[in-house]
XYZ file of C-alpha atoms in Angstrom:
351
model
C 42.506 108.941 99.159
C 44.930 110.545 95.985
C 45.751 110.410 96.858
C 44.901 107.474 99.959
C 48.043 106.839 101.409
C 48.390 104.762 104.219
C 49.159 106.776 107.225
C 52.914 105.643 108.670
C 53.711 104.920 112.336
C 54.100 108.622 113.475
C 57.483 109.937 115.060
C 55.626 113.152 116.633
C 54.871 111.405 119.840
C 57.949 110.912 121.625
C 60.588 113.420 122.969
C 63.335 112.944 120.315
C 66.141 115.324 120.003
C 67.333 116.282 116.702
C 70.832 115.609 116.122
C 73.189 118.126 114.200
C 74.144 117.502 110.754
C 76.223 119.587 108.397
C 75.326 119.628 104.230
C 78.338 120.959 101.781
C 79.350 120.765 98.443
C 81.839 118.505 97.514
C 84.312 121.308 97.151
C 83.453 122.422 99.868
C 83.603 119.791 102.510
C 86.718 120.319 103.752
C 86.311 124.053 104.171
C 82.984 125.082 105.168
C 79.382 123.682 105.428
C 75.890 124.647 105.594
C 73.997 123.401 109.394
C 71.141 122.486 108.974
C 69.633 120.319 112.305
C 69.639 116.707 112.175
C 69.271 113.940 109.371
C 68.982 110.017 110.837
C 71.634 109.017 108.199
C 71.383 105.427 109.037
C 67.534 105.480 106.804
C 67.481 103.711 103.328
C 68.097 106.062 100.659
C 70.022 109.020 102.708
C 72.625 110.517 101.344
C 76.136 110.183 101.436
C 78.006 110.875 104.410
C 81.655 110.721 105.951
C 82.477 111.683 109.642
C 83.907 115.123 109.876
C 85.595 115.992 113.121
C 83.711 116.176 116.803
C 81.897 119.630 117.920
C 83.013 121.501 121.251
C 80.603 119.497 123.117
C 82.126 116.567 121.912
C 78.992 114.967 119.972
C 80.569 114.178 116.246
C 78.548 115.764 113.803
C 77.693 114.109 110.488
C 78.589 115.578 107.198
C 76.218 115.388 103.989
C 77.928 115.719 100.702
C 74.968 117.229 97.947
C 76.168 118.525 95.065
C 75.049 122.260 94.773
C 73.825 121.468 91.077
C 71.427 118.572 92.681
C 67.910 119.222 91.795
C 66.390 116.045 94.094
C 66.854 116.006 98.015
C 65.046 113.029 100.335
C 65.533 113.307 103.721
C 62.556 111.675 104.671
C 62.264 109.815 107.910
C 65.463 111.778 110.033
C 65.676 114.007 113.162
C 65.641 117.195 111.021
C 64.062 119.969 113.891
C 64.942 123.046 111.159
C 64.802 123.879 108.077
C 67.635 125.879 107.512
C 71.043 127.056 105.752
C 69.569 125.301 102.208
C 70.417 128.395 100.320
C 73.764 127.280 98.294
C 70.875 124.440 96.534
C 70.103 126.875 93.602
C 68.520 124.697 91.371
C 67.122 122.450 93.971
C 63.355 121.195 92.107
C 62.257 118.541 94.666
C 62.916 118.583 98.239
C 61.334 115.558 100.617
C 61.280 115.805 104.468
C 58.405 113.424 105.379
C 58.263 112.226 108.913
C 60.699 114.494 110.559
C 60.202 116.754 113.551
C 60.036 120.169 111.787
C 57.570 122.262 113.661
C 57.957 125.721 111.190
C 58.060 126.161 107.526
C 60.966 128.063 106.966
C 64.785 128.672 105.502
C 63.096 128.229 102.215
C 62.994 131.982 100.615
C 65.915 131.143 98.438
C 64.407 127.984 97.014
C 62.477 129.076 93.992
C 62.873 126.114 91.986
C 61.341 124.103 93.891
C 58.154 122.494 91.789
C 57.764 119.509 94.685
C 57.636 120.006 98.494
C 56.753 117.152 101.087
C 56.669 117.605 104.924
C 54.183 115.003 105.232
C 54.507 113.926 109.159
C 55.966 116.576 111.002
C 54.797 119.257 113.593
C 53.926 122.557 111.785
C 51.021 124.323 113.124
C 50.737 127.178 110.513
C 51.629 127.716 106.896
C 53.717 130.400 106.371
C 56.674 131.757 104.629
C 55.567 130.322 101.504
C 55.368 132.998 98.832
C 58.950 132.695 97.554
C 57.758 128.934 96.272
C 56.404 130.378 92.561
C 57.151 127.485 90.836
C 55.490 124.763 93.070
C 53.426 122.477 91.837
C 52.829 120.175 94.764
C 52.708 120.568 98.209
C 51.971 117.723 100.887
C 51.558 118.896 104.014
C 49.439 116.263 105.600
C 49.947 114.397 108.901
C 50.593 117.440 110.650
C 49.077 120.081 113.346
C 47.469 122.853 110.905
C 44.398 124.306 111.876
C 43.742 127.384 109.198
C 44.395 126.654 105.286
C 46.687 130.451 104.810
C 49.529 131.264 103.128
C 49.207 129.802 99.287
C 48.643 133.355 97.566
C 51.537 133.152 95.868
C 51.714 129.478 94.541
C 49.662 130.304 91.081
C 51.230 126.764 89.602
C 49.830 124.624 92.487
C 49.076 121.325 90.497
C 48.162 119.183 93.746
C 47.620 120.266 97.270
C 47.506 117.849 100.176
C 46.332 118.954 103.489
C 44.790 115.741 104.822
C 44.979 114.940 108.918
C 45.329 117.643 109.683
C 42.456 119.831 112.152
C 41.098 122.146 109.900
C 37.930 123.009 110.520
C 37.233 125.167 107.196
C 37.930 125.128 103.577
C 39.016 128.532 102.881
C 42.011 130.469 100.482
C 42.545 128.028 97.902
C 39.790 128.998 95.225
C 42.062 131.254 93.390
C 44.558 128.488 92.068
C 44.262 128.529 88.144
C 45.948 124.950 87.908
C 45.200 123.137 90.934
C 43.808 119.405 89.959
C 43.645 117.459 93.078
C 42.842 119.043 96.396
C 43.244 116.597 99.207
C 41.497 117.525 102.572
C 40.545 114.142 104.061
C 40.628 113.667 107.922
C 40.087 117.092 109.124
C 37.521 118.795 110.706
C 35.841 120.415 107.816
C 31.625 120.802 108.233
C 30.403 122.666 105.370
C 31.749 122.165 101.527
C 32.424 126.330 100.411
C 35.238 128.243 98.715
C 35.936 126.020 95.577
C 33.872 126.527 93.285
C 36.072 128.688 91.098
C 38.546 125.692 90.822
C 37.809 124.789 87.075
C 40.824 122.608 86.549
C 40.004 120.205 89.551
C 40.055 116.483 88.532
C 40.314 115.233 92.385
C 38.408 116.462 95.265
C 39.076 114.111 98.436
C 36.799 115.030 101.572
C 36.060 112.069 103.514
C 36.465 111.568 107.083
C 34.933 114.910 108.223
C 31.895 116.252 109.553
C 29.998 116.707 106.062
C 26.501 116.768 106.657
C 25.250 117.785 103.057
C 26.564 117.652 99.331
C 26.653 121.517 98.010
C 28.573 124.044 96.360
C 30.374 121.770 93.441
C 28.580 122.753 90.717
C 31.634 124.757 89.293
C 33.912 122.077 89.129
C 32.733 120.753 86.037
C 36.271 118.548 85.078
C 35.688 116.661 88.374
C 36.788 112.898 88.044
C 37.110 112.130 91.082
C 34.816 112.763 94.240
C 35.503 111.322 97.786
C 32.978 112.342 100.546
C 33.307 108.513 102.699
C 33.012 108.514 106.310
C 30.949 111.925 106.676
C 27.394 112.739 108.199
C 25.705 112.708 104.343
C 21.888 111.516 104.355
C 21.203 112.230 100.264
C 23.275 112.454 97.187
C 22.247 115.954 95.755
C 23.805 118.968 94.037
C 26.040 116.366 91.510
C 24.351 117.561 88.044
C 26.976 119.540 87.051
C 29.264 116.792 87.838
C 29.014 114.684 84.319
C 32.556 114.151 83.960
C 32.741 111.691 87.664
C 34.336 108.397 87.203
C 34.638 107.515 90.424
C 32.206 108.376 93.280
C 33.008 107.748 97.235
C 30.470 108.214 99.302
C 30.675 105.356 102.125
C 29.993 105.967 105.663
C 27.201 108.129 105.991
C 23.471 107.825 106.231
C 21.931 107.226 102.787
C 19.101 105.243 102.474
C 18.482 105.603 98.643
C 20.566 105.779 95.306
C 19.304 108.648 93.651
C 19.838 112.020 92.148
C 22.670 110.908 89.923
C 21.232 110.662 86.407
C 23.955 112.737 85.294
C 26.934 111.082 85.897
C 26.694 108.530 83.266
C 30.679 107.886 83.172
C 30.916 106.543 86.429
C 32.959 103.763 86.700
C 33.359 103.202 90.589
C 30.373 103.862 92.853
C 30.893 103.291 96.299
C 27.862 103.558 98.790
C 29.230 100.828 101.054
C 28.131 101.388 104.961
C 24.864 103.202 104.938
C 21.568 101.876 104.836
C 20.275 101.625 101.870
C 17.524 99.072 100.820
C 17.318 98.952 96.870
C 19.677 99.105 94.399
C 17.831 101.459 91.645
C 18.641 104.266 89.515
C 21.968 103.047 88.398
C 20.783 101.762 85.023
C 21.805 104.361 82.856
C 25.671 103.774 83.749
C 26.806 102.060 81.216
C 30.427 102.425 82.124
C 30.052 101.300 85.567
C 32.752 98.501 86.233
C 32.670 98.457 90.160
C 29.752 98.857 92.822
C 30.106 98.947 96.461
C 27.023 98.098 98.666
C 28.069 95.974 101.462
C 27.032 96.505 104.528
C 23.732 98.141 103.860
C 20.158 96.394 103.871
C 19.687 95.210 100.447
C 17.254 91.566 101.063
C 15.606 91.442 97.812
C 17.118 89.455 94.512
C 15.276 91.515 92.484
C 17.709 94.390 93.083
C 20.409 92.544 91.354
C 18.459 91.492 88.872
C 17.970 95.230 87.820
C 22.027 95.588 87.569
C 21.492 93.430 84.345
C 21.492 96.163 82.261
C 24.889 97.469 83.293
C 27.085 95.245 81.408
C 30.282 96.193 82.137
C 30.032 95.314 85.987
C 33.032 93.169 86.914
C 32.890 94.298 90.861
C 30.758 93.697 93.019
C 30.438 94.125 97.429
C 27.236 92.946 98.772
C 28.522 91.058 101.884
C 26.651 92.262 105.060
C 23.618 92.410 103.400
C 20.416 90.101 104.009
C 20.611 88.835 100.821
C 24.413 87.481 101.508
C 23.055 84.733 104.073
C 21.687 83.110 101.210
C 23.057 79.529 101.398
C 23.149 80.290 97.290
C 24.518 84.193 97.620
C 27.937 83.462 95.104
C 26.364 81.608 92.709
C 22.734 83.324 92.171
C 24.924 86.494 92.016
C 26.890 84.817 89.106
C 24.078 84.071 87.413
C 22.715 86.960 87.257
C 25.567 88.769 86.244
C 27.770 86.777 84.235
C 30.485 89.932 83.917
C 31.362 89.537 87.463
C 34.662 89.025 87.923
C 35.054 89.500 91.412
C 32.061 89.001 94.196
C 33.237 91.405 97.814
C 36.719 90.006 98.322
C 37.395 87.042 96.116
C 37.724 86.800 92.532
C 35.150 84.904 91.097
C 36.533 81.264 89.032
């Protein structure tokens, strides 16, 4: 969610071949040139290029001109197959190769600039060859084939840490980060919440779309913002009292047929319990903050449970469609009514 980014038409499925493609210095274009294998140079936002002479095989291979002082390379969406021959980049601080066909980290040991790394959308299987990275502070490595969280010893200054679709089936090596704020592990295959509690800077914890039966082992992240557990096997909210810094709680698609156990988290200002099958709306009273609540689709037929949201003033939001109580010929206008703050009732703003 972070982090929720829409997940873009894949390019792992077919048999492409990478294509060739030389980078060099401007100075150096006409001498030599570093190989790496294959850019699609015909993308928005590639580089520059010019068309050096053909290979022995006779396919023309395209030349990239980057500036060895350049501290930003995209090269998102080509036909790279390798990482490789980068090393002239010494000060190199971002370096972007979404939705390529990379299949191994490597030809990186020489990069330790770098602060971002994306190979979001490729074909690695394992993380490795990592621990030059010192300086990183993000790495995205979603969309891709990884089944064991390894390798990240080294990166002390991890800020943010995406690992989403992915098939990991365990949350393991990451509680020793000092820094890390957002750890993004959605779409996996993770079953048990375990191994971060020691991660006391975390703001952003996004776990949905696993196999989550139960809410446990959080209580150390007490600067928690942000909590995402939607489309899991959850049947009770529990183990959150440590949790009074939330703002916004996810916890759609499960099995939860009450609101409860949440009398801590009195800065929420999204609760999202859309999709399960609860009956009442109760114990939400104390959040004074709360701005926007998500219920639709559960089994809510009773006014009187949105008469009890009078008390939270501040509620500008709110889904109830799919409910019993949303076949009432009446449904917009009793809700607006009741609560006069609304702003916006499921989908359409309110006038």
């Amino acid at each position: 969610m972070a982090e929720n980014q829409d997940a873009p038409v894949s390019n792992n499925e077919g048999p492409i071949e990478p294509r060739k493609v030389n980078v060099a210095s401007p100075n150096e274009a006409n001498e030599s040139s570093i190989e790496v294998n294959a850019v699609d140079l015909d993308a928005p936002g590639s580089p520059h290029s010019q068309s050096p002479p053909p290979t022995e095989d006779g396919e023309a291979n395209e030349m990239i001109i980057v500036n060895e002082d350049t501290v930003e390379l995209d090269l998102n969406h080509g036909r790279i197959g390798k990482i490789e021959k980068l090393e002239p980049l010494k000060h190199l601080e971002r370096l972007y190769l979404r939705w390529n066909l990379i299949k191994k980290i490597e030809g990186l040991s020489t990069l330790s600039t770098l602060v971002e790394l994306e190979l979001y959308d490729n074909q690695i299987v394992v993380m490795e060859n990592l621990d030059s990275l010192v300086n990183l502070e993000m790495l995205d490595l979603s969309f891709n084939r990884i089944k064991e969280i390894a390798g990240l010893e080294k990166l002390l200054k991890l800020k943010k840490l995406f690992l989403s679709s992915n098939k990991i089936t365990e949350i393991k090596n990451v509680n020793h980060f000092p820094n890390l704020e957002l750890l993004e592990l959605g779409d996996n295959r993770i079953r048990e919440i375990k191994n971060i509690n020691c991660l006391k800077t975390l703001t952003q914890l996004y776990l949905g779309k696993n196999k989550i039966s139960k809410i446990q082992n959080l209580e150390g992240l007490t600067n928690l913002e942000i909590l995402v557990l939607q489309s899991n096997r959850i049947t009770q909210i529990e183990n959150l009292e440590d949790l009074t810094k939330l703002e916004q709680l996810y916890i759609s698609e499960n099995g939860l047929t009450a609101i409860e156990n949440l009398d801590n988290q009195v800065n929420l200002q999204t609760l999202d319990l859309a999709m399960n099958r609860i009956t009442t709306i109760e114990n939400v009273r104390h959040m004074t903050a709360l701005e926007e609540l998500w219920l639709n689709d559960n089994q809510i037929s009773d006014w009187s449970s949105v008469e009890y949201l009078q008390g939270n003033k501040k509620i500008a939001t709110i889904y109830l469609e799919r409910n019993p109580i949303a076949s009432d010929p009446a449904y917009r206008r009793k809700l607006k009514l009741i609560l006069p703050s609304l702003q916006q009732i499921d989908a359409t703003l309110c006038r």
